[in-house]
mmCIF file of N, CA and C in Angstrom:
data_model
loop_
_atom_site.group_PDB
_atom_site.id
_atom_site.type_symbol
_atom_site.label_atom_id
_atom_site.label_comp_id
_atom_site.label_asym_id
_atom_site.label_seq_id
_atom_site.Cartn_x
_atom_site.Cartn_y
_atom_site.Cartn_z
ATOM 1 N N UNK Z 928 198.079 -52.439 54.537
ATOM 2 C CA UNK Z 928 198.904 -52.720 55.694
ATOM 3 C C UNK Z 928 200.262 -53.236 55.236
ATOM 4 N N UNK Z 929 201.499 -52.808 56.082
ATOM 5 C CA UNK Z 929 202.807 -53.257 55.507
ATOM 6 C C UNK Z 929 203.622 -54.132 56.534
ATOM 7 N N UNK Z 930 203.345 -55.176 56.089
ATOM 8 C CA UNK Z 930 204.174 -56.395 57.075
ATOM 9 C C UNK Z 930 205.764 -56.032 56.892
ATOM 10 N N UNK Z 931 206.510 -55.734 57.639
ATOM 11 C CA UNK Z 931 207.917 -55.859 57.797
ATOM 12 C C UNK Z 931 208.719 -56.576 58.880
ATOM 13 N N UNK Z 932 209.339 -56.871 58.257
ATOM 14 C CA UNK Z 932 210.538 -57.993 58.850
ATOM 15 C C UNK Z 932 211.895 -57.503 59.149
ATOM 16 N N UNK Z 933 212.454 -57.463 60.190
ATOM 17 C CA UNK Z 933 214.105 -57.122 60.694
ATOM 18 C C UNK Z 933 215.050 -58.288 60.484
ATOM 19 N N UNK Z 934 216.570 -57.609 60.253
ATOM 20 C CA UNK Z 934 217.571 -58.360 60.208
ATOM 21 C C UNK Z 934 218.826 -58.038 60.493
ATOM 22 N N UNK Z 935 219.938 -58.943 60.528
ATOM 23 C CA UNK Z 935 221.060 -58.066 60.882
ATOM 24 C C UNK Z 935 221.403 -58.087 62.385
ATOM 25 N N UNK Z 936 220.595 -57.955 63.367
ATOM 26 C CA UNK Z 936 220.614 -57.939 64.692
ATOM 27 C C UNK Z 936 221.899 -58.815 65.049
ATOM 28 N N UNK Z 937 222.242 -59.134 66.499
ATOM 29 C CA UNK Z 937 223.417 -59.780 66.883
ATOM 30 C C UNK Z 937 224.308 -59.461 67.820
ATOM 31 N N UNK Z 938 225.083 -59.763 68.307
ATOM 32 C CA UNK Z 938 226.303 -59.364 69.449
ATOM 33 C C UNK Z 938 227.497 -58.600 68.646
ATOM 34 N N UNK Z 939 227.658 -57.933 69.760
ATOM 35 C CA UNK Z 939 228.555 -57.155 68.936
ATOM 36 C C UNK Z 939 230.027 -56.898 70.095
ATOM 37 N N UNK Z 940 231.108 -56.423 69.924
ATOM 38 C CA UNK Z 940 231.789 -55.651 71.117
ATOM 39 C C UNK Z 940 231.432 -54.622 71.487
ATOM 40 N N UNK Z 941 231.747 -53.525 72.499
ATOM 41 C CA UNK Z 941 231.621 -51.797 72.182
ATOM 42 C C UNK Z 941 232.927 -51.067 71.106
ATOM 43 N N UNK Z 942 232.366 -50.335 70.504
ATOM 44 C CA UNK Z 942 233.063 -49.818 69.282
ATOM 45 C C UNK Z 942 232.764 -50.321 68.098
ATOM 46 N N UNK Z 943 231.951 -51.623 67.888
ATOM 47 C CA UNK Z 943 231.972 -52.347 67.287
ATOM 48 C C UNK Z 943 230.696 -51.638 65.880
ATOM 49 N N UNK Z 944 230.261 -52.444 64.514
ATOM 50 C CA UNK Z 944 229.503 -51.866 64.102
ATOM 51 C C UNK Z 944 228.331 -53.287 63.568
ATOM 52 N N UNK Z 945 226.854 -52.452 63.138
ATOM 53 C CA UNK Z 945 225.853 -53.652 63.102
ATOM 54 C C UNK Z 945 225.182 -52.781 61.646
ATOM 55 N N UNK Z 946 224.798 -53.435 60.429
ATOM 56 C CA UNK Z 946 223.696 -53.225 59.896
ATOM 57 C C UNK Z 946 222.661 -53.741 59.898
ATOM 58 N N UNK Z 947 221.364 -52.722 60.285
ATOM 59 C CA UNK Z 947 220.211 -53.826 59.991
ATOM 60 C C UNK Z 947 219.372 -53.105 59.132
ATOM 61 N N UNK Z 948 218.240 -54.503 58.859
ATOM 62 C CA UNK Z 948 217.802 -54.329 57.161
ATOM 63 C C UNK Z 948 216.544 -54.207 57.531
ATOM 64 N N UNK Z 949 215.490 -53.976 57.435
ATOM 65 C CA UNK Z 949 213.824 -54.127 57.120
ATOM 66 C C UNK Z 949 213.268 -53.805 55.998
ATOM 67 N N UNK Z 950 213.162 -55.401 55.257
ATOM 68 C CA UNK Z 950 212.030 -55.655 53.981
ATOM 69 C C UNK Z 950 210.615 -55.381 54.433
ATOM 70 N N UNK Z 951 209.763 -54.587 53.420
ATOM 71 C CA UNK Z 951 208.332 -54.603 53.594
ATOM 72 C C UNK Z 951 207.839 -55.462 52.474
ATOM 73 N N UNK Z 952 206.504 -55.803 53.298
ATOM 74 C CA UNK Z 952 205.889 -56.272 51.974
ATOM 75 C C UNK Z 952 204.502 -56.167 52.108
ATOM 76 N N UNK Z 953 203.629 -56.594 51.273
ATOM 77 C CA UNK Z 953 202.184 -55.702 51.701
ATOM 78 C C UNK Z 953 201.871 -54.618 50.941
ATOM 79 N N UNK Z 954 202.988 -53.488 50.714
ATOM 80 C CA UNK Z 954 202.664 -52.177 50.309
ATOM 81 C C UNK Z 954 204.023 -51.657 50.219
ATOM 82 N N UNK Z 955 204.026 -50.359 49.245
ATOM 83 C CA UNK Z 955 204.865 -50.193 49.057
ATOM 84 C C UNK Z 955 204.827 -49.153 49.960
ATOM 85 N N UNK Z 956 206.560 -49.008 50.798
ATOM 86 C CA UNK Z 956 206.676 -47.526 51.968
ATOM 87 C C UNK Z 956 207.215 -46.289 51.510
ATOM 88 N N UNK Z 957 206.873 -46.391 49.871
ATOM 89 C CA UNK Z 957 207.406 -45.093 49.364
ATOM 90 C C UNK Z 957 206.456 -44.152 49.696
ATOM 91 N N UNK Z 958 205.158 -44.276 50.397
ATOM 92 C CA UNK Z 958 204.128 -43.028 50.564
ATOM 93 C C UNK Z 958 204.376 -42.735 52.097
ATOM 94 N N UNK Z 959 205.159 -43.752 52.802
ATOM 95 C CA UNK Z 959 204.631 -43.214 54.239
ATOM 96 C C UNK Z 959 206.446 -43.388 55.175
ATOM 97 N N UNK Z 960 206.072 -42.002 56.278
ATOM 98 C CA UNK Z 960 207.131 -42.344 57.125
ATOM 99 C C UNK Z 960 207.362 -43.731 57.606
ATOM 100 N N UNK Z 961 208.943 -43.874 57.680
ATOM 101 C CA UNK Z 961 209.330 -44.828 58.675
ATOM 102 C C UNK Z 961 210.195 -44.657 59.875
ATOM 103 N N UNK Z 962 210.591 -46.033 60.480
ATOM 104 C CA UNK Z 962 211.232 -45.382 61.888
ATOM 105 C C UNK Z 962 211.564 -46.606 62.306
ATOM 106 N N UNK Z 963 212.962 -46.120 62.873
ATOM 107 C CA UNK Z 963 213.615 -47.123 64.353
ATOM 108 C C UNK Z 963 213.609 -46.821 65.131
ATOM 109 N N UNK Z 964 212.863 -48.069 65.904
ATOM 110 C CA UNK Z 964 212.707 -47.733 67.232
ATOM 111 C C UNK Z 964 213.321 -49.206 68.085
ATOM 112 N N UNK Z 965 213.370 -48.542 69.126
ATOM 113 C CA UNK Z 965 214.379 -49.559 70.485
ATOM 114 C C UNK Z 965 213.693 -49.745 71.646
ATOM 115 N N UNK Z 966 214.377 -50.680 72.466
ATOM 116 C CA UNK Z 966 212.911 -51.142 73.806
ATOM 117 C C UNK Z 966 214.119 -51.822 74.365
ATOM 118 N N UNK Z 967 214.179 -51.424 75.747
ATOM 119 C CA UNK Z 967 215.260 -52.190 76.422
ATOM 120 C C UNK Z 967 214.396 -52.474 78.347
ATOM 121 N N UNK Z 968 214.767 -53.622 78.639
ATOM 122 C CA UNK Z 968 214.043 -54.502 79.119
ATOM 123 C C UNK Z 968 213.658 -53.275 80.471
ATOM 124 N N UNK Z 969 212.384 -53.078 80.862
ATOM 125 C CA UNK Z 969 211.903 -52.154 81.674
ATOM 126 C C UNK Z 969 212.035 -50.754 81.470
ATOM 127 N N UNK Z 970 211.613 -50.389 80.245
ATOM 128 C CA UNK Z 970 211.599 -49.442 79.656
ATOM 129 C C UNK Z 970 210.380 -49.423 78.087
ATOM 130 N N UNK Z 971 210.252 -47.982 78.131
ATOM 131 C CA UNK Z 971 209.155 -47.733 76.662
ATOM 132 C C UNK Z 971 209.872 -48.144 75.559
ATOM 133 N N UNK Z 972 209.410 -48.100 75.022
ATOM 134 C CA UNK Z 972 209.754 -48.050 73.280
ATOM 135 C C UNK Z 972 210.136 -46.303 72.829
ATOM 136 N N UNK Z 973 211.466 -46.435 72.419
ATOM 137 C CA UNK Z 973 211.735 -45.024 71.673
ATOM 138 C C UNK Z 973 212.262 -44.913 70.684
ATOM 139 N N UNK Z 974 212.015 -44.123 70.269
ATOM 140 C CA UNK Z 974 212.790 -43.428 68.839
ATOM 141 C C UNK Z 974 213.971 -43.643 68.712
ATOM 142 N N UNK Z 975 214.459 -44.294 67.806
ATOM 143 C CA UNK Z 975 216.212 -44.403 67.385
ATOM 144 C C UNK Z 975 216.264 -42.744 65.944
ATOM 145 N N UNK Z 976 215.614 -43.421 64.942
ATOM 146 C CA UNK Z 976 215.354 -42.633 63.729
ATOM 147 C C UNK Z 976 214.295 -42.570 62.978
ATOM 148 N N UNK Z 977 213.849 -41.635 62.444
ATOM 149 C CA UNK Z 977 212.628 -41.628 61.967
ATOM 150 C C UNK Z 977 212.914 -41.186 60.224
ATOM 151 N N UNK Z 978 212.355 -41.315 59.212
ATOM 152 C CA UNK Z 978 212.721 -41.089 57.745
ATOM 153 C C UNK Z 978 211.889 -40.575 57.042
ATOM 154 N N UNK Z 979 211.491 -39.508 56.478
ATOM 155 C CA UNK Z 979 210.564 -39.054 55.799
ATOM 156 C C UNK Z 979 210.688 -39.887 54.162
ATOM 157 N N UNK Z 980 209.767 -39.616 53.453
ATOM 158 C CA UNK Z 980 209.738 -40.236 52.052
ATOM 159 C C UNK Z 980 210.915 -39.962 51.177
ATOM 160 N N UNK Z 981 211.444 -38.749 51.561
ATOM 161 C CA UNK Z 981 212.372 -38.259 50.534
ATOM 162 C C UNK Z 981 214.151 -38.864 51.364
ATOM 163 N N UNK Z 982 213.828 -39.616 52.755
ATOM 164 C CA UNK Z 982 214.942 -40.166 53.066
ATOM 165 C C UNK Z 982 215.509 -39.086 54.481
ATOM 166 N N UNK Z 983 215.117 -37.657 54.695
ATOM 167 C CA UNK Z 983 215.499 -37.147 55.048
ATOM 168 C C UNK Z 983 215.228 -37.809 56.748
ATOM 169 N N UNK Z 984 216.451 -37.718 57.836
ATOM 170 C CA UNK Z 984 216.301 -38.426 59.144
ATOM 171 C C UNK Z 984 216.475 -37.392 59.821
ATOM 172 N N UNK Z 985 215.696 -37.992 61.012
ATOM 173 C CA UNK Z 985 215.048 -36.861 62.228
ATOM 174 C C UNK Z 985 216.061 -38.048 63.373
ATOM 175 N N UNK Z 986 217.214 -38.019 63.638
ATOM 176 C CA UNK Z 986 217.798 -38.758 64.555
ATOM 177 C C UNK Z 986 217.285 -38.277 66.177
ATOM 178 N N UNK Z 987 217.304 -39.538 67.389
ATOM 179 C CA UNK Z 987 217.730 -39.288 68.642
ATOM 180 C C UNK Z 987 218.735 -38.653 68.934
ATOM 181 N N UNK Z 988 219.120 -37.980 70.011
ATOM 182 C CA UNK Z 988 220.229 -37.334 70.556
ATOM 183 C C UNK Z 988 221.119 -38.332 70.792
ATOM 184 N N UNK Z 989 220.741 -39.620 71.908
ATOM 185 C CA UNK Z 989 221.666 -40.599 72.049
ATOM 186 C C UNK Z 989 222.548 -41.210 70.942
ATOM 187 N N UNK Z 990 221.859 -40.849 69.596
ATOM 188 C CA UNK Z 990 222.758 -41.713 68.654
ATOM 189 C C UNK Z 990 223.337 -41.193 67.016
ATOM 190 N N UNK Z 991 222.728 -39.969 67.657
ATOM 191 C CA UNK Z 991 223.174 -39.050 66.378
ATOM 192 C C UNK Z 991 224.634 -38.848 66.396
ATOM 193 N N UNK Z 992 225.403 -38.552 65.107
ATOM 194 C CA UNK Z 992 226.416 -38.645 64.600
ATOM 195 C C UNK Z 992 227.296 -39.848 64.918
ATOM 196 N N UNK Z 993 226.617 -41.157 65.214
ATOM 197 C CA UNK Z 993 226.965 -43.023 65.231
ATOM 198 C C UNK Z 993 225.951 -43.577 64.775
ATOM 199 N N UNK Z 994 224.880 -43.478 64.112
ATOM 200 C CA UNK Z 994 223.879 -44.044 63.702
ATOM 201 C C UNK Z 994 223.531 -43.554 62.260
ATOM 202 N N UNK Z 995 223.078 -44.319 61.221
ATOM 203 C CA UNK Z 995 223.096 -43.537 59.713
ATOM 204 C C UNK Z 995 221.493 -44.375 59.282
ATOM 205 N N UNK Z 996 219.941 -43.795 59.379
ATOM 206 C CA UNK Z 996 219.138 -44.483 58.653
ATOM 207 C C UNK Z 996 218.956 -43.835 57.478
ATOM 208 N N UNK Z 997 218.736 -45.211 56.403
ATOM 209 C CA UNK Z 997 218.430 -44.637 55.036
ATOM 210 C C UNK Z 997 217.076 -45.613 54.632
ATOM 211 N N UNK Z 998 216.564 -45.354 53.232
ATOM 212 C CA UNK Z 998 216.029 -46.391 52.618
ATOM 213 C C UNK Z 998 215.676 -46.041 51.090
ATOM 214 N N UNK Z 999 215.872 -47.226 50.886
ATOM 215 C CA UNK Z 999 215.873 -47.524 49.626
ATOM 216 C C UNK Z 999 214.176 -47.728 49.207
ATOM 217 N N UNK Z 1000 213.748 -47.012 49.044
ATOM 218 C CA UNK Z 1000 211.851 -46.720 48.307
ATOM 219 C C UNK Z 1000 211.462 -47.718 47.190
ATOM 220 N N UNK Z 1001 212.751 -47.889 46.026
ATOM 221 C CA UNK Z 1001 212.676 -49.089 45.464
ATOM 222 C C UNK Z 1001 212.750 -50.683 45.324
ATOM 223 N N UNK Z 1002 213.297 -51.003 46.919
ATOM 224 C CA UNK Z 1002 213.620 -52.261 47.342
ATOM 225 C C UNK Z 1002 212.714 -52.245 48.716
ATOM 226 N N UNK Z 1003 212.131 -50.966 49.054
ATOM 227 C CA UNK Z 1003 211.279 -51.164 50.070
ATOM 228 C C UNK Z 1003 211.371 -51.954 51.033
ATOM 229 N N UNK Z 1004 213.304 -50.873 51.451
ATOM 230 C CA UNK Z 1004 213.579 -51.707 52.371
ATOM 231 C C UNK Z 1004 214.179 -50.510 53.432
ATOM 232 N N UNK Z 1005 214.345 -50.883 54.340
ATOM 233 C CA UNK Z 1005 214.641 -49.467 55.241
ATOM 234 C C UNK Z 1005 216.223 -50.460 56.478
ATOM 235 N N UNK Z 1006 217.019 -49.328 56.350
ATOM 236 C CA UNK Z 1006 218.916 -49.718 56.774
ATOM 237 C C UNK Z 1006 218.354 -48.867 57.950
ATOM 238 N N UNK Z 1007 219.519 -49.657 59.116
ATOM 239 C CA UNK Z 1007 220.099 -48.743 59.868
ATOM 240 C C UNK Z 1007 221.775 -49.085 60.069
ATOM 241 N N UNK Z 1008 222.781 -48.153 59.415
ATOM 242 C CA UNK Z 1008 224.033 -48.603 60.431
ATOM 243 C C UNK Z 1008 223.938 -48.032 61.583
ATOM 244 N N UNK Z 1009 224.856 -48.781 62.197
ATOM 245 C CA UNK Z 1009 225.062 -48.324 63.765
ATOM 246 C C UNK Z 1009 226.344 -48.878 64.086
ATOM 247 N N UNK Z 1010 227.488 -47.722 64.262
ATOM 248 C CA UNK Z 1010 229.118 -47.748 64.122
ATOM 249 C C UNK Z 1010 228.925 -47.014 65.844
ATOM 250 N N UNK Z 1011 230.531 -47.846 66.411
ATOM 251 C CA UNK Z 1011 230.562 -47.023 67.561
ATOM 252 C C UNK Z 1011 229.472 -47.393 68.906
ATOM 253 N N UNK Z 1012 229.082 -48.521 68.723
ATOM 254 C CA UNK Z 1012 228.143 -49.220 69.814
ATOM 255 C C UNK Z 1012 228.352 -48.998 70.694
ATOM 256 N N UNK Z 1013 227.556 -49.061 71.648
ATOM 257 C CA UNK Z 1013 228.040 -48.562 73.398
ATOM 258 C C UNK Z 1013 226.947 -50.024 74.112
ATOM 259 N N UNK Z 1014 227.293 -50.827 75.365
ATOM 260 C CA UNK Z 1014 226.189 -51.687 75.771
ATOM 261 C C UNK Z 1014 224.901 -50.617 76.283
ATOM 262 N N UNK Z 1015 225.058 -49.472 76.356
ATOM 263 C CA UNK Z 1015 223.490 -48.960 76.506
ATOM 264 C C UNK Z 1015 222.832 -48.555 74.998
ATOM 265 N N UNK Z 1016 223.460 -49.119 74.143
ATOM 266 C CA UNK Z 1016 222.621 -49.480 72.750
ATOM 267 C C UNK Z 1016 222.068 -50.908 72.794
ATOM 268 N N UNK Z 1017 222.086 -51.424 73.574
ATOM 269 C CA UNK Z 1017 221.920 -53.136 73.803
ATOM 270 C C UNK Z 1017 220.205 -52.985 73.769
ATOM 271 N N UNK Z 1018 219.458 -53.855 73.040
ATOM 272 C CA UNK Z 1018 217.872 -53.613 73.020
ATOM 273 C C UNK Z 1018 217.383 -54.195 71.956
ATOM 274 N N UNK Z 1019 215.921 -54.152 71.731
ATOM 275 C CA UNK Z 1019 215.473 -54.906 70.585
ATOM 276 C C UNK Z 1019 215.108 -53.679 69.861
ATOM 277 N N UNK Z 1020 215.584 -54.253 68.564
ATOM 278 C CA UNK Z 1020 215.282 -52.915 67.562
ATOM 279 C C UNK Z 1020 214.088 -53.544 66.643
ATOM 280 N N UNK Z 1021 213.269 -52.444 66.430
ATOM 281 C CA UNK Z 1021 211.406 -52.790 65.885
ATOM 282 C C UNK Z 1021 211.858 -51.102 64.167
ATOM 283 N N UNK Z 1022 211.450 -51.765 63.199
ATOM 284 C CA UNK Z 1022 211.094 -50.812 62.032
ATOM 285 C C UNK Z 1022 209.421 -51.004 62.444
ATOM 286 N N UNK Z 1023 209.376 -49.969 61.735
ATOM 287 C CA UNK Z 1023 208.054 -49.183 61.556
ATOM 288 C C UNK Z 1023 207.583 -48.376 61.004
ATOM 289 N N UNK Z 1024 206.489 -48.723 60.478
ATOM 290 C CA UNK Z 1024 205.732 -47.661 59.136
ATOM 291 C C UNK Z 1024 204.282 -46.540 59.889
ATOM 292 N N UNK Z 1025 204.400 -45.440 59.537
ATOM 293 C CA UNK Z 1025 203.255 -44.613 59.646
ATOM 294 C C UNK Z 1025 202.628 -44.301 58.686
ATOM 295 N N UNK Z 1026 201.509 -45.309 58.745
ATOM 296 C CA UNK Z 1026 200.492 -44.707 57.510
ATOM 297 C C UNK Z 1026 199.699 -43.674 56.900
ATOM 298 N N UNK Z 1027 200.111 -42.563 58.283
ATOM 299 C CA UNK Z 1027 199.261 -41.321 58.478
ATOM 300 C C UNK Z 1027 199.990 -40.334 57.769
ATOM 301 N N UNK Z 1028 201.779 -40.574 57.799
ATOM 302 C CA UNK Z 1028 202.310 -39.230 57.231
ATOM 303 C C UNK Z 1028 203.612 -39.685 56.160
ATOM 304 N N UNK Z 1029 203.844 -38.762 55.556
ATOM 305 C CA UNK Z 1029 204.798 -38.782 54.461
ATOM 306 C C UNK Z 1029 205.918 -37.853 54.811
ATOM 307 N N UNK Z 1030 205.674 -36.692 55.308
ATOM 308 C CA UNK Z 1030 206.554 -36.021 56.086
ATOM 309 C C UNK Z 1030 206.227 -35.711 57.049
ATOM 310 N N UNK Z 1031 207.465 -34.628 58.137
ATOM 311 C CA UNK Z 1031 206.971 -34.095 59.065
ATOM 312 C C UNK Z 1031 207.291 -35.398 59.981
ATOM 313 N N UNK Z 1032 208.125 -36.169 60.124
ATOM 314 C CA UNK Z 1032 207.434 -37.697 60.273
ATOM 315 C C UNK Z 1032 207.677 -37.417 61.641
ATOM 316 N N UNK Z 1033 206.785 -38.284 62.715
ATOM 317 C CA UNK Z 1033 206.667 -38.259 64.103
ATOM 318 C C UNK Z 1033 207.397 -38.945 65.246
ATOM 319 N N UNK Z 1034 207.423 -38.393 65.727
ATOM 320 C CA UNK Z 1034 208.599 -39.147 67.230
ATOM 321 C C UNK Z 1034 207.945 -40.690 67.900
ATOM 322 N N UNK Z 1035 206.882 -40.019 68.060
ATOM 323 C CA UNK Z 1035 206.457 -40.899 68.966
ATOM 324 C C UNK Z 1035 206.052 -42.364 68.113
ATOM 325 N N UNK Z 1036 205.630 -43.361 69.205
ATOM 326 C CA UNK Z 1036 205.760 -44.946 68.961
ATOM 327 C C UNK Z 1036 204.432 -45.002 68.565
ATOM 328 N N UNK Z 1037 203.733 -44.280 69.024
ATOM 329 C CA UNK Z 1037 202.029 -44.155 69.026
ATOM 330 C C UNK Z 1037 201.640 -44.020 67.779
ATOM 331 N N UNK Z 1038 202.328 -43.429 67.175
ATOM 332 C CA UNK Z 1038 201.672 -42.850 65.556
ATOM 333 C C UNK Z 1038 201.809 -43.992 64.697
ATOM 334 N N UNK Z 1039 202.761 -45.004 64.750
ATOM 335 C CA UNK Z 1039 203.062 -46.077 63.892
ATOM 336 C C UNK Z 1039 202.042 -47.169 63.923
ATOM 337 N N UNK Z 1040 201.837 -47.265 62.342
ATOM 338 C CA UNK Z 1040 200.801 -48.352 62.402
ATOM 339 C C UNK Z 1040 201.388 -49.985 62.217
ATOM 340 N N UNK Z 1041 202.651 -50.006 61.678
ATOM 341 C CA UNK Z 1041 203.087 -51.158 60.927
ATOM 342 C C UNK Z 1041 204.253 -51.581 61.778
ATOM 343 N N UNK Z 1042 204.453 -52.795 62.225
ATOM 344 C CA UNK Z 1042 205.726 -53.040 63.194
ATOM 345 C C UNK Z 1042 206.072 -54.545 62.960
ATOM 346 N N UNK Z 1043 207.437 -54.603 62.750
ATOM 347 C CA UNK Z 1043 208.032 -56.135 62.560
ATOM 348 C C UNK Z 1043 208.240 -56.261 63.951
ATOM 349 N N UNK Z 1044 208.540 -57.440 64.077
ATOM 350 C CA UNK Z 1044 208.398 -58.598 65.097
ATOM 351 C C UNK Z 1044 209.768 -57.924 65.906
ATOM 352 N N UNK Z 1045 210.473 -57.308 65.652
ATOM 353 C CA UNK Z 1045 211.730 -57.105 66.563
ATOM 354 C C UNK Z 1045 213.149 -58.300 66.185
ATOM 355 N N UNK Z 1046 214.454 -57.173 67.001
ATOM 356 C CA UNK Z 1046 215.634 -58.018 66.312
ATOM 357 C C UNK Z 1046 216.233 -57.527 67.655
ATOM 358 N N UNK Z 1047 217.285 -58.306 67.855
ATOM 359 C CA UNK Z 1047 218.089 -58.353 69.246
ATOM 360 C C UNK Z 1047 219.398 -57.611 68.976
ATOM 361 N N UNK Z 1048 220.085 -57.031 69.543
ATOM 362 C CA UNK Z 1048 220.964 -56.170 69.569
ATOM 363 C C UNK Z 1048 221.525 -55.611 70.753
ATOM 364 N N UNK Z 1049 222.862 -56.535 70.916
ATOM 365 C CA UNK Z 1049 223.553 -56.589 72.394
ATOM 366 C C UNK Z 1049 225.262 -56.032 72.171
ATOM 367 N N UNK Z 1050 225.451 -55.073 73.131
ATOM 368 C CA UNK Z 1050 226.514 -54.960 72.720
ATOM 369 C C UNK Z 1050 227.268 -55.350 74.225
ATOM 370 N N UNK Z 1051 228.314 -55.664 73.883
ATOM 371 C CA UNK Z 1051 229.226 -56.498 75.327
ATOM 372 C C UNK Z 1051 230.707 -57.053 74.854
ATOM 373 N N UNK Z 1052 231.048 -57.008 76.006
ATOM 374 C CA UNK Z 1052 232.561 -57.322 76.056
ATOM 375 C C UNK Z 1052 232.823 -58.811 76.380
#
């Protein structure tokens, strides 16, 4: 099992930019997809980005070409920038590990087995 932790979160303006970080620990997430995901108050949990092992990202529509996830397999740690904020990016952002796949990696919230506690992320004027 891979305990991970978020960081980085915070207020921001619109236009503005945020990195956030998620350390694992537990296991290493070089075998299994990961993913950002977002939750904004009366609403599901969705997909921001998802990362296969080799790094390659399966972005949302809402945030593709303003959003960049990567990770680093050796620090077993998983980035998201996010340049170009809008307040309907405002939400709690959750990393997450799927223990089931390495590629191919999956959309949905359902498939993820591993989830940090969440990080706040407001954007406003």
């Amino acid at each position: 099992q891979v305990t991970l932790v978020e960081s980085g979160g915070g207020h921001v303006q619109p236009g503005g930019s945020l990195r956030l970080s998620c350390v694992a620990s537990g296991d290493t997430i070089s075998r299994y997809c990961m993913g950002w995901f977002r939750q904004k108050p009366g609403s599901a949990r969705e997909r921001v980005v998802v990362l296969d092992i080799g790094g390659a990202p399966d972005y949302s529509d809402s945030v593709r070409a303003r959003f960049t996830g990567s990770r680093d397999n050796t620090q077993n740690t998983l980035y998201l920038q996010m340049d170009g904020l809008r307040p309907e990016d405002s939400a709690m952002y959750y990393c997450a590990a799927d223990e089931g796949r390495a590629w191919g990696c999956r959309s949905d919230q359902r498939a993820y087995d591993d989830w940090g506690p969440g990080i706040q992320v407001t954007v406003s004027s």
